């Protein structure tokens, strides 16, 4: 229905010069972000956990779109929201170039100034995409577009910080896993293994088996999912600041806790399935990953529905 209406509107505008001029302006402006888009796309595709998080975010947005009654209004034109997003994007891009001109460029992302500049550039890029969406579909999609834009900014920025958060998250995951074993009355040993021929490893020893809490076990993907879902639903439902913080905190807690349970489950089951360890590892990991998504969505989106009622 929407596509038919969009096609009919497109046929009406094809012969107008203003339509092609507006298309050209948006196309050139968005194309200027091609290097940044390529960098983020390669970074996401290279790391499976980021790719999974992006897919999860896309699924969440699709669910929200399905729940809404989407209609076309002021489509295929530089409408109010399209202009606002373009203005925001241009302003952020200007701030980026100004700070770059006066303070120069550093290589280290963790440099506070460099990270602020990255925020400016990333937010400018995402609002440029939002302006394209508003141009095509009009002003009736403002709710889902703005909430998706803000969540996408969070995803892109945290994708950059992934490597820097690896070791702290692994250490926390190991510590909480050991405490969970203690609560169950099971004896485990944990230690840092420093091998001359390999990188340092965090080890949990159980039932005569050694398990490496590797980078894939740090829970970044599942925790990032919680952050994204909590942010998306909070912005989408126009929650207040306190409610938003509570939603995100709950989502992060669910993600971190289920990652710990994932590690514990793998260690408990592994001694009985060493012949198919890789398969069991993936099955348990996938179950907890999507379980965290479903649980977070059910709890947060359920509370939103109650407020609507």
Short mmCIF file of C-alpha atoms in Angstrom, two decimals:
data_model
loop_
_atom_site.label_atom_id
_atom_site.label_comp_id
_atom_site.label_asym_id
_atom_site.label_seq_id
_atom_site.Cartn_x
_atom_site.Cartn_y
_atom_site.Cartn_z
CA UNK A 1 0.00 0.00 0.00
CA UNK A 2 2.75 2.43 0.99
CA UNK A 3 4.92 1.43 -1.97
CA UNK A 4 2.01 1.96 -4.35
CA UNK A 5 1.36 5.43 -2.91
CA UNK A 6 5.07 6.22 -3.08
CA UNK A 7 5.24 5.09 -6.70
CA UNK A 8 2.23 7.23 -7.61
CA UNK A 9 3.77 10.25 -5.89
CA UNK A 10 7.07 9.63 -7.68
CA UNK A 11 5.39 9.58 -11.08
CA UNK A 12 3.83 12.97 -10.34
CA UNK A 13 7.15 14.55 -9.39
CA UNK A 14 9.39 13.11 -12.11
CA UNK A 15 8.67 16.02 -14.46
CA UNK A 16 9.36 18.77 -11.90
CA UNK A 17 12.79 20.43 -11.87
CA UNK A 18 12.68 21.15 -8.11
CA UNK A 19 12.38 17.44 -7.33
CA UNK A 20 15.54 16.57 -9.28
CA UNK A 21 17.42 19.49 -7.75
CA UNK A 22 16.50 18.38 -4.23
CA UNK A 23 17.49 14.79 -5.08
CA UNK A 24 20.85 15.98 -6.39
CA UNK A 25 21.56 18.07 -3.28
CA UNK A 26 20.73 15.21 -0.92
CA UNK A 27 22.66 12.69 -3.01
CA UNK A 28 25.85 14.79 -3.13
CA UNK A 29 25.68 15.64 0.57
CA UNK A 30 25.12 12.02 1.61
CA UNK A 31 27.80 10.80 -0.81
CA UNK A 32 30.34 12.98 1.00
CA UNK A 33 30.07 10.56 3.94
CA UNK A 34 31.02 7.56 1.78
CA UNK A 35 34.51 7.12 3.38
CA UNK A 36 33.01 7.15 6.89
CA UNK A 37 30.25 4.75 5.84
CA UNK A 38 32.82 2.40 4.29
CA UNK A 39 34.96 2.47 7.45
CA UNK A 40 32.03 1.67 9.73
CA UNK A 41 30.70 -1.00 7.34
CA UNK A 42 34.09 -2.76 7.19
CA UNK A 43 34.47 -2.51 10.97
CA UNK A 44 31.01 -4.03 11.51
CA UNK A 45 31.37 -6.76 8.89
CA UNK A 46 34.82 -7.73 10.20
CA UNK A 47 33.55 -8.31 13.77
CA UNK A 48 30.76 -10.89 14.02
CA UNK A 49 29.45 -9.54 17.33
CA UNK A 50 28.95 -6.09 15.84
CA UNK A 51 27.24 -7.57 12.80
CA UNK A 52 24.88 -9.54 15.03
CA UNK A 53 24.12 -6.42 17.07
CA UNK A 54 23.34 -4.48 13.91
CA UNK A 55 21.04 -7.26 12.71
CA UNK A 56 19.31 -7.28 16.10
CA UNK A 57 18.83 -3.52 15.94
CA UNK A 58 17.40 -3.83 12.43
CA UNK A 59 14.95 -6.51 13.62
CA UNK A 60 13.86 -4.29 16.52
CA UNK A 61 13.23 -1.35 14.18
CA UNK A 62 11.27 -3.58 11.78
CA UNK A 63 9.09 -4.79 14.68
CA UNK A 64 8.33 -1.20 15.68
CA UNK A 65 7.52 -0.28 12.07
CA UNK A 66 5.20 -3.28 11.89
CA UNK A 67 3.46 -2.17 15.10
CA UNK A 68 2.88 1.34 13.71
CA UNK A 69 0.37 2.40 11.08
CA UNK A 70 2.75 4.03 8.61
CA UNK A 71 1.35 6.52 6.13
CA UNK A 72 2.87 8.93 3.64
CA UNK A 73 2.79 12.67 4.22
CA UNK A 74 4.92 15.33 2.52
CA UNK A 75 6.94 12.60 0.83
CA UNK A 76 9.58 13.06 -1.89
CA UNK A 77 10.29 16.66 -0.94
CA UNK A 78 12.43 18.73 1.39
CA UNK A 79 9.84 18.68 4.18
CA UNK A 80 10.22 20.13 7.67
CA UNK A 81 11.91 17.09 9.27
CA UNK A 82 14.18 16.60 6.27
CA UNK A 83 15.38 20.21 6.50
CA UNK A 84 15.84 19.94 10.28
CA UNK A 85 17.99 16.83 9.92
CA UNK A 86 20.03 18.44 7.16
CA UNK A 87 20.58 21.51 9.34
CA UNK A 88 21.63 19.36 12.32
CA UNK A 89 23.94 17.32 10.10
CA UNK A 90 25.56 20.40 8.58
CA UNK A 91 26.00 22.00 12.02
CA UNK A 92 27.66 18.90 13.46
CA UNK A 93 29.86 18.59 10.40
CA UNK A 94 30.88 22.26 10.80
CA UNK A 95 31.77 21.63 14.47
CA UNK A 96 33.89 18.67 13.37
CA UNK A 97 35.88 20.70 10.83
CA UNK A 98 36.27 23.64 13.22
CA UNK A 99 37.70 21.46 16.01
CA UNK A 100 39.86 19.65 13.50
CA UNK A 101 41.21 22.95 12.16
CA UNK A 102 42.03 24.49 15.55
CA UNK A 103 43.19 21.41 17.44
CA UNK A 104 44.56 19.21 14.67
CA UNK A 105 44.11 15.46 14.26
CA UNK A 106 45.31 12.67 16.54
CA UNK A 107 45.42 8.97 15.84
CA UNK A 108 44.27 7.78 19.26
CA UNK A 109 40.49 7.39 19.43
CA UNK A 110 40.61 7.33 23.25
CA UNK A 111 41.89 10.89 23.24
CA UNK A 112 38.87 12.83 24.65
CA UNK A 113 39.01 15.50 21.97
CA UNK A 114 39.28 12.92 19.18
CA UNK A 115 36.32 11.01 20.56
CA UNK A 116 34.24 14.22 20.70
CA UNK A 117 35.17 14.90 17.08
CA UNK A 118 34.16 11.35 16.19
CA UNK A 119 30.80 11.96 17.90
CA UNK A 120 30.28 15.09 15.77
CA UNK A 121 31.16 13.26 12.55
CA UNK A 122 29.15 10.13 13.34
CA UNK A 123 26.06 12.08 14.42
CA UNK A 124 26.33 14.23 11.29
CA UNK A 125 26.44 11.08 9.15
CA UNK A 126 23.40 9.49 10.82
CA UNK A 127 21.31 12.66 10.59
CA UNK A 128 22.19 12.85 6.90
CA UNK A 129 20.73 9.36 6.54
CA UNK A 130 17.67 10.48 8.52
CA UNK A 131 17.18 13.41 6.13
CA UNK A 132 17.12 10.92 3.23
CA UNK A 133 14.48 8.83 5.00
CA UNK A 134 12.33 11.90 5.65
CA UNK A 135 12.75 13.02 2.05
CA UNK A 136 11.52 9.67 0.72
CA UNK A 137 8.80 8.77 3.22
CA UNK A 138 7.78 12.18 4.53
CA UNK A 139 7.02 13.50 7.99
CA UNK A 140 4.70 10.69 9.15
CA UNK A 141 7.68 8.47 10.06
CA UNK A 142 9.27 10.96 12.44
CA UNK A 143 8.83 8.88 15.61
CA UNK A 144 10.57 5.75 14.38
CA UNK A 145 13.18 7.67 12.36
CA UNK A 146 14.40 9.89 15.20
CA UNK A 147 14.53 7.00 17.70
CA UNK A 148 16.40 4.81 15.17
CA UNK A 149 18.83 7.63 14.36
CA UNK A 150 19.80 8.19 17.99
CA UNK A 151 20.18 4.44 18.55
CA UNK A 152 22.31 4.09 15.41
CA UNK A 153 24.64 6.82 16.70
CA UNK A 154 25.07 4.84 19.94
CA UNK A 155 25.77 1.64 17.99
CA UNK A 156 28.38 3.25 15.73
CA UNK A 157 30.22 4.93 18.60
CA UNK A 158 30.31 1.81 20.76
CA UNK A 159 31.50 -0.24 17.80
CA UNK A 160 34.65 1.89 17.89
CA UNK A 161 35.11 1.28 21.64
CA UNK A 162 34.76 -2.48 21.34
CA UNK A 163 38.48 -3.26 21.31
CA UNK A 164 39.19 -1.02 24.30
CA UNK A 165 36.50 -2.63 26.46
CA UNK A 166 37.58 -6.22 25.78
CA UNK A 167 39.87 -6.90 28.73
CA UNK A 168 37.78 -5.11 31.43
CA UNK A 169 34.63 -6.97 30.29
CA UNK A 170 36.46 -10.32 30.23
CA UNK A 171 37.76 -9.71 33.76
CA UNK A 172 34.27 -8.87 35.02
CA UNK A 173 32.77 -11.89 33.26
CA UNK A 174 35.35 -14.20 34.86
CA UNK A 175 34.86 -12.69 38.33
CA UNK A 176 31.07 -12.99 38.22
CA UNK A 177 31.23 -16.51 36.76
CA UNK A 178 33.48 -17.68 39.59
CA UNK A 179 31.12 -16.10 42.14
CA UNK A 180 28.18 -17.90 40.52
CA UNK A 181 30.01 -21.21 40.84
CA UNK A 182 30.62 -20.41 44.51
CA UNK A 183 26.90 -19.78 45.01
CA UNK A 184 26.19 -23.24 43.56
CA UNK A 185 28.75 -24.78 45.90
CA UNK A 186 31.04 -25.84 43.06
CA UNK A 187 34.80 -25.52 43.25
CA UNK A 188 36.64 -23.77 40.42
CA UNK A 189 40.02 -22.16 40.02
CA UNK A 190 40.60 -18.95 38.09
CA UNK A 191 43.90 -17.40 37.13
CA UNK A 192 45.77 -15.38 34.55
CA UNK A 193 47.87 -17.53 32.23
CA UNK A 194 50.95 -15.76 30.91
CA UNK A 195 52.46 -17.87 28.16
CA UNK A 196 55.62 -16.69 26.43
CA UNK A 197 54.37 -17.95 23.06
CA UNK A 198 50.82 -16.55 23.26
CA UNK A 199 48.86 -13.60 24.57
CA UNK A 200 47.69 -13.56 28.22
CA UNK A 201 44.56 -15.62 28.91
CA UNK A 202 41.97 -15.64 31.69
CA UNK A 203 41.37 -19.25 32.71
CA UNK A 204 38.60 -20.97 34.64
CA UNK A 205 39.49 -24.51 35.66
CA UNK A 206 36.64 -26.92 36.37
CA UNK A 207 36.42 -30.72 36.52
CA UNK A 208 39.95 -31.09 35.21
CA UNK A 209 39.26 -28.92 32.17
CA UNK A 210 40.65 -25.46 31.47
CA UNK A 211 38.35 -22.90 29.85
CA UNK A 212 39.68 -19.69 28.36
CA UNK A 213 37.46 -16.64 28.89
CA UNK A 214 38.35 -15.38 25.44
CA UNK A 215 37.46 -12.13 23.73
CA UNK A 216 34.27 -13.74 22.36
CA UNK A 217 33.18 -14.38 25.96
CA UNK A 218 33.44 -10.78 27.14
CA UNK A 219 29.72 -10.24 26.50
CA UNK A 220 30.19 -7.10 24.43
CA UNK A 221 27.63 -8.16 21.82
CA UNK A 222 24.92 -9.18 24.26
CA UNK A 223 25.53 -6.12 26.45
CA UNK A 224 25.51 -3.80 23.43
CA UNK A 225 22.18 -5.36 22.42
CA UNK A 226 20.74 -4.41 25.79
CA UNK A 227 22.01 -0.86 25.44
CA UNK A 228 20.56 -0.53 21.92
CA UNK A 229 17.15 -2.02 22.76
CA UNK A 230 16.87 0.01 25.96
CA UNK A 231 17.81 3.22 24.14
CA UNK A 232 15.57 2.54 21.13
CA UNK A 233 12.45 1.77 23.14
CA UNK A 234 13.05 4.63 25.61
CA UNK A 235 13.44 7.24 22.86
CA UNK A 236 10.63 5.71 20.81
CA UNK A 237 8.18 5.86 23.72
CA UNK A 238 9.42 9.33 24.80
CA UNK A 239 10.42 8.20 28.28
CA UNK A 240 11.70 10.75 30.77
CA UNK A 241 15.36 10.94 31.73
CA UNK A 242 15.00 8.83 34.91
CA UNK A 243 12.91 6.17 33.16
CA UNK A 244 15.38 6.04 30.29
CA UNK A 245 18.31 5.51 32.67
CA UNK A 246 16.35 2.78 34.48
CA UNK A 247 15.43 1.06 31.21
CA UNK A 248 18.99 1.08 29.94
CA UNK A 249 20.35 -0.07 33.32
CA UNK A 250 17.87 -2.97 33.37
CA UNK A 251 18.76 -3.92 29.79
CA UNK A 252 22.49 -3.84 30.55
CA UNK A 253 21.98 -5.95 33.68
CA UNK A 254 20.03 -8.55 31.71
CA UNK A 255 22.73 -8.67 29.03
CA UNK A 256 25.63 -8.96 31.46
CA UNK A 257 23.87 -11.53 33.66
CA UNK A 258 22.89 -13.77 30.74
CA UNK A 259 26.44 -13.61 29.42
CA UNK A 260 27.69 -14.87 32.80
CA UNK A 261 25.06 -17.63 32.74
CA UNK A 262 26.21 -18.50 29.21
CA UNK A 263 29.80 -18.96 30.39
CA UNK A 264 28.69 -21.02 33.40
CA UNK A 265 26.39 -23.20 31.24
CA UNK A 266 29.15 -23.92 28.72
CA UNK A 267 31.61 -24.88 31.46
CA UNK A 268 29.07 -27.17 33.19
CA UNK A 269 28.00 -28.93 30.00
CA UNK A 270 31.39 -29.09 28.26
CA UNK A 271 32.85 -32.05 30.23
CA UNK A 272 30.01 -34.22 28.92
CA UNK A 273 30.22 -33.06 25.32
CA UNK A 274 33.87 -32.54 24.47
CA UNK A 275 33.48 -34.44 21.19
CA UNK A 276 31.06 -31.80 19.95
CA UNK A 277 32.28 -28.90 22.06
CA UNK A 278 32.26 -26.31 19.27
CA UNK A 279 28.66 -27.15 18.35
CA UNK A 280 27.50 -27.03 21.98
CA UNK A 281 29.38 -23.77 22.50
CA UNK A 282 27.61 -22.13 19.55
CA UNK A 283 24.18 -23.51 20.46
CA UNK A 284 24.39 -22.27 24.04
CA UNK A 285 25.81 -18.92 22.96
CA UNK A 286 23.07 -18.38 20.36
CA UNK A 287 20.34 -19.39 22.83
CA UNK A 288 21.47 -16.91 25.47
CA UNK A 289 22.09 -14.17 22.90
CA UNK A 290 18.57 -14.24 21.49
CA UNK A 291 17.14 -15.04 24.90
CA UNK A 292 18.57 -11.75 26.16
CA UNK A 293 17.01 -9.91 23.22
CA UNK A 294 13.57 -11.50 23.74
CA UNK A 295 13.62 -10.97 27.51
CA UNK A 296 14.75 -7.34 27.24
CA UNK A 297 12.20 -6.61 24.54
CA UNK A 298 9.38 -8.30 26.46
CA UNK A 299 10.11 -6.45 29.70
CA UNK A 300 10.70 -2.98 28.24
CA UNK A 301 8.18 -3.03 25.40
CA UNK A 302 5.60 -4.57 27.73
CA UNK A 303 5.94 -1.63 30.11
CA UNK A 304 5.52 0.78 27.18
CA UNK A 305 2.29 -0.92 26.12
CA UNK A 306 0.92 -0.66 29.65
CA UNK A 307 1.60 3.08 29.68
CA UNK A 308 -0.19 3.44 26.36
CA UNK A 309 -3.22 1.67 27.76
#
